[in-house]
Amino acid sequence: MAHERDFGAVLDGAKAGAPWAVAVLFEELQPRLLRYLRSRDRDAAEDLAAEVWEAIARGIRSFEGDEAGFRGWAFTIARRRLIDARRRTGRRQTDVSDADGFASLPAVDVTDVEAIERLSAQDAVTLITATLSEEQAEVVLLRVVAGIDTAVVAEVMQRTETWVRVTQHRALKKLAESLGPKISAGM
């Protein structure tokens, strides 16, 4: 946790309903949670995040584990809410997009190394989801953006740890290949 408080004390405080403890958990997890959810369903991300926090509030008293376990639990809830939302909406519908909206999106073929280094977290998420398959993007997002270890990602995605490691390796290799020539050209 970026905060200097002991996670156990924060968790105990949150279980007891202490506003400061809930605020610490929220401040630490919410940005990662929103980046993950926005990468999977931009339009529903805020609503899904609210559902995740409702589920956390209902279940936190029975949660047992460390900080990594808590993040894994929260992202498992997020992934399940996302799957439920997709089932409710049925087929994925496309919305008409204003062409001006695309002007603000980062180009995948940026040749300037500085531009790549200055990508914000959300821009990085956008690049990851544009370059990788859905499963590869989800693995990278859970491992890197959410900061969850391989075992927990395997549990969240209901896969084996080996599958997660191999998928992550292939995804990072694909990202490197996609960015490699562009980075070299800028040097």
CSV table of C-alpha atoms in Angstrom, one decimal:
chain,number,residue,atom,x,y,z
A,1,MET,CA,0.0,0.0,0.0
A,2,ALA,CA,1.3,3.4,-0.9
A,3,HIS,CA,0.1,4.6,2.6
A,4,GLU,CA,2.4,4.2,5.5
A,5,ARG,CA,-0.3,2.5,7.6
A,6,ASP,CA,-0.1,-1.2,8.3
A,7,PHE,CA,-2.6,-3.0,6.1
A,8,GLY,CA,-3.8,-5.2,8.9
A,9,ALA,CA,-4.7,-2.0,10.9
A,10,VAL,CA,-6.4,-0.5,7.9
A,11,LEU,CA,-8.4,-3.7,7.3
A,12,ASP,CA,-9.4,-4.0,11.0
A,13,GLY,CA,-10.5,-0.3,10.9
A,14,ALA,CA,-12.5,-0.9,7.7
A,15,LYS,CA,-14.2,-3.9,9.2
A,16,ALA,CA,-15.1,-1.8,12.2
A,17,GLY,CA,-16.5,0.9,9.9
A,18,ALA,CA,-13.9,3.5,10.5
A,19,PRO,CA,-14.2,6.2,7.8
A,20,TRP,CA,-10.4,6.8,7.7
A,21,ALA,CA,-9.7,3.1,7.0
A,22,VAL,CA,-12.4,2.9,4.3
A,23,ALA,CA,-10.9,6.0,2.7
A,24,VAL,CA,-7.4,4.5,2.7
A,25,LEU,CA,-8.7,1.4,1.0
A,26,PHE,CA,-10.7,3.4,-1.5
A,27,GLU,CA,-7.8,5.8,-2.3
A,28,GLU,CA,-5.4,2.9,-2.9
A,29,LEU,CA,-7.7,0.7,-5.0
A,30,GLN,CA,-10.2,2.9,-6.8
A,31,PRO,CA,-7.8,4.3,-9.5
A,32,ARG,CA,-6.6,0.8,-10.4
A,33,LEU,CA,-10.1,-0.5,-10.3
A,34,LEU,CA,-11.4,2.2,-12.7
A,35,ARG,CA,-8.5,1.8,-15.1
A,36,TYR,CA,-9.2,-1.9,-15.3
A,37,LEU,CA,-13.0,-1.5,-15.7
A,38,ARG,CA,-12.6,1.3,-18.2
A,39,SER,CA,-10.4,-0.9,-20.3
A,40,ARG,CA,-13.0,-3.6,-20.4
A,41,ASP,CA,-16.2,-1.4,-20.6
A,42,ARG,CA,-15.7,2.3,-20.7
A,43,ASP,CA,-19.4,3.2,-20.6
A,44,ALA,CA,-20.2,1.1,-17.5
A,45,ALA,CA,-16.9,1.5,-15.6
A,46,GLU,CA,-18.2,3.9,-13.0
A,47,ASP,CA,-21.4,2.0,-12.3
A,48,LEU,CA,-19.5,-1.3,-12.1
A,49,ALA,CA,-17.0,0.2,-9.7
A,50,ALA,CA,-19.8,1.3,-7.5
A,51,GLU,CA,-21.2,-2.2,-7.5
A,52,VAL,CA,-17.8,-3.5,-6.6
A,53,TRP,CA,-17.6,-1.2,-3.6
A,54,GLU,CA,-21.1,-2.2,-2.5
A,55,ALA,CA,-20.0,-5.9,-2.6
A,56,ILE,CA,-16.8,-5.0,-0.7
A,57,ALA,CA,-18.8,-3.2,2.0
A,58,ARG,CA,-21.2,-6.1,2.3
A,59,GLY,CA,-18.4,-8.7,2.6
A,60,ILE,CA,-15.4,-7.0,4.2
A,61,ARG,CA,-16.2,-8.2,7.7
A,62,SER,CA,-15.8,-11.8,6.6
A,63,PHE,CA,-12.6,-11.1,4.5
A,64,GLU,CA,-9.5,-12.7,5.8
A,65,GLY,CA,-6.1,-12.1,4.2
A,66,ASP,CA,-3.3,-9.8,3.3
A,67,GLU,CA,-3.1,-6.8,1.0
A,68,ALA,CA,-2.5,-8.9,-2.1
A,69,GLY,CA,-5.4,-11.1,-1.1
A,70,PHE,CA,-7.7,-8.1,-0.7
A,71,ARG,CA,-6.7,-6.7,-4.2
A,72,GLY,CA,-7.3,-10.1,-5.6
A,73,TRP,CA,-10.7,-10.3,-3.9
A,74,ALA,CA,-11.7,-6.9,-5.2
A,75,PHE,CA,-10.7,-7.6,-8.7
A,76,THR,CA,-12.4,-10.9,-8.7
A,77,ILE,CA,-15.6,-9.1,-7.7
A,78,ALA,CA,-14.9,-6.5,-10.5
A,79,ARG,CA,-14.4,-9.2,-13.1
A,80,ARG,CA,-17.6,-11.0,-12.0
A,81,ARG,CA,-19.6,-7.8,-12.1
A,82,LEU,CA,-18.2,-7.1,-15.6
A,83,ILE,CA,-19.2,-10.6,-16.8
A,84,ASP,CA,-22.7,-10.1,-15.3
A,85,ALA,CA,-23.1,-6.7,-17.0
A,86,ARG,CA,-22.1,-8.2,-20.4
A,87,ARG,CA,-24.6,-11.0,-19.9
A,88,ARG,CA,-27.3,-8.5,-19.1
A,89,THR,CA,-26.7,-6.4,-22.2
A,90,GLY,CA,-26.4,-9.4,-24.5
A,91,ARG,CA,-24.6,-8.6,-27.7
A,92,ARG,CA,-22.2,-5.8,-27.5
A,93,GLN,CA,-23.7,-2.8,-29.2
A,94,THR,CA,-21.6,-0.2,-30.9
A,95,ASP,CA,-22.3,3.5,-30.5
A,96,VAL,CA,-21.8,6.1,-33.2
A,97,SER,CA,-18.6,8.0,-32.4
A,98,ASP,CA,-17.8,11.6,-33.2
A,99,ALA,CA,-14.7,11.7,-35.4
A,100,ASP,CA,-13.3,14.6,-33.3
A,101,GLY,CA,-13.1,12.2,-30.4
A,102,PHE,CA,-10.5,10.1,-32.2
A,103,ALA,CA,-8.1,13.1,-32.5
A,104,SER,CA,-7.4,13.0,-28.8
A,105,LEU,CA,-6.5,9.3,-28.7
A,106,PRO,CA,-2.8,8.4,-28.7
A,107,ALA,CA,-1.6,7.0,-32.0
A,108,VAL,CA,-0.4,3.4,-31.8
A,109,ASP,CA,2.4,4.2,-34.2
A,110,VAL,CA,4.0,7.0,-32.2
A,111,THR,CA,7.7,7.2,-33.1
A,112,ASP,CA,8.8,9.6,-30.4
A,113,VAL,CA,10.3,7.8,-27.3
A,114,GLU,CA,9.4,10.7,-25.1
A,115,ALA,CA,5.8,10.4,-26.1
A,116,ILE,CA,5.7,6.8,-25.1
A,117,GLU,CA,7.5,7.5,-21.8
A,118,ARG,CA,4.9,10.2,-21.0
A,119,LEU,CA,1.9,8.0,-21.5
A,120,SER,CA,-0.5,8.4,-18.6
A,121,ALA,CA,-1.8,5.3,-16.9
A,122,GLN,CA,-5.1,5.5,-18.9
A,123,ASP,CA,-3.2,6.0,-22.2
A,124,ALA,CA,-1.1,2.9,-21.4
A,125,VAL,CA,-4.3,1.0,-20.7
A,126,THR,CA,-5.7,2.2,-24.1
A,127,LEU,CA,-2.5,1.1,-25.8
A,128,ILE,CA,-2.6,-2.3,-24.2
A,129,THR,CA,-6.2,-3.0,-25.1
A,130,ALA,CA,-5.7,-1.8,-28.7
A,131,THR,CA,-2.6,-4.0,-29.2
A,132,LEU,CA,-3.4,-7.2,-27.4
A,133,SER,CA,-6.2,-9.8,-27.5
A,134,GLU,CA,-8.8,-9.5,-24.8
A,135,GLU,CA,-7.4,-12.3,-22.7
A,136,GLN,CA,-3.8,-11.0,-23.0
A,137,ALA,CA,-4.9,-7.4,-22.2
A,138,GLU,CA,-6.8,-8.7,-19.1
A,139,VAL,CA,-3.7,-10.6,-17.8
A,140,VAL,CA,-1.4,-7.6,-18.3
A,141,LEU,CA,-3.9,-5.2,-16.7
A,142,LEU,CA,-4.5,-7.4,-13.7
A,143,ARG,CA,-0.7,-8.1,-13.3
A,144,VAL,CA,0.6,-4.6,-13.9
A,145,VAL,CA,-2.3,-2.1,-13.4
A,146,ALA,CA,-3.9,-3.9,-10.5
A,147,GLY,CA,-0.6,-5.1,-9.1
A,148,ILE,CA,-1.9,-8.7,-8.5
A,149,ASP,CA,0.5,-11.6,-8.4
A,150,THR,CA,0.3,-14.6,-10.8
A,151,ALA,CA,-1.5,-16.9,-8.4
A,152,VAL,CA,-4.3,-14.5,-7.7
A,153,VAL,CA,-4.7,-13.6,-11.4
A,154,ALA,CA,-5.1,-17.3,-12.1
A,155,GLU,CA,-7.8,-17.5,-9.5
A,156,VAL,CA,-9.5,-14.4,-10.7
A,157,MET,CA,-9.5,-15.6,-14.3
A,158,GLN,CA,-10.2,-19.2,-13.4
A,159,ARG,CA,-7.0,-20.4,-15.2
A,160,THR,CA,-3.8,-22.0,-14.1
A,161,GLU,CA,-0.7,-20.0,-13.0
A,162,THR,CA,1.2,-21.5,-16.0
A,163,TRP,CA,-1.5,-20.2,-18.4
A,164,VAL,CA,-1.2,-16.7,-16.8
A,165,ARG,CA,2.6,-16.7,-17.0
A,166,VAL,CA,2.6,-17.9,-20.7
A,167,THR,CA,-0.2,-15.4,-21.6
A,168,GLN,CA,1.7,-12.6,-19.9
A,169,HIS,CA,4.9,-13.5,-21.6
A,170,ARG,CA,3.3,-13.6,-25.1
A,171,ALA,CA,1.4,-10.4,-24.4
A,172,LEU,CA,4.6,-8.5,-23.3
A,173,LYS,CA,6.5,-9.9,-26.3
A,174,LYS,CA,3.7,-8.7,-28.6
A,175,LEU,CA,3.8,-5.2,-27.0
A,176,ALA,CA,7.5,-5.1,-27.4
A,177,GLU,CA,7.3,-6.1,-31.0
A,178,SER,CA,4.6,-3.5,-31.6
A,179,LEU,CA,6.6,-0.8,-29.9
A,180,GLY,CA,10.2,-2.0,-30.7
A,181,PRO,CA,10.7,-0.6,-34.2
A,182,LYS,CA,9.0,2.6,-33.3
A,183,ILE,CA,11.2,3.1,-30.2
A,184,SER,CA,14.3,2.3,-32.2
A,185,ALA,CA,13.3,4.7,-35.0
A,186,GLY,CA,13.0,7.6,-32.5
A,187,MET,CA,16.6,7.1,-31.2
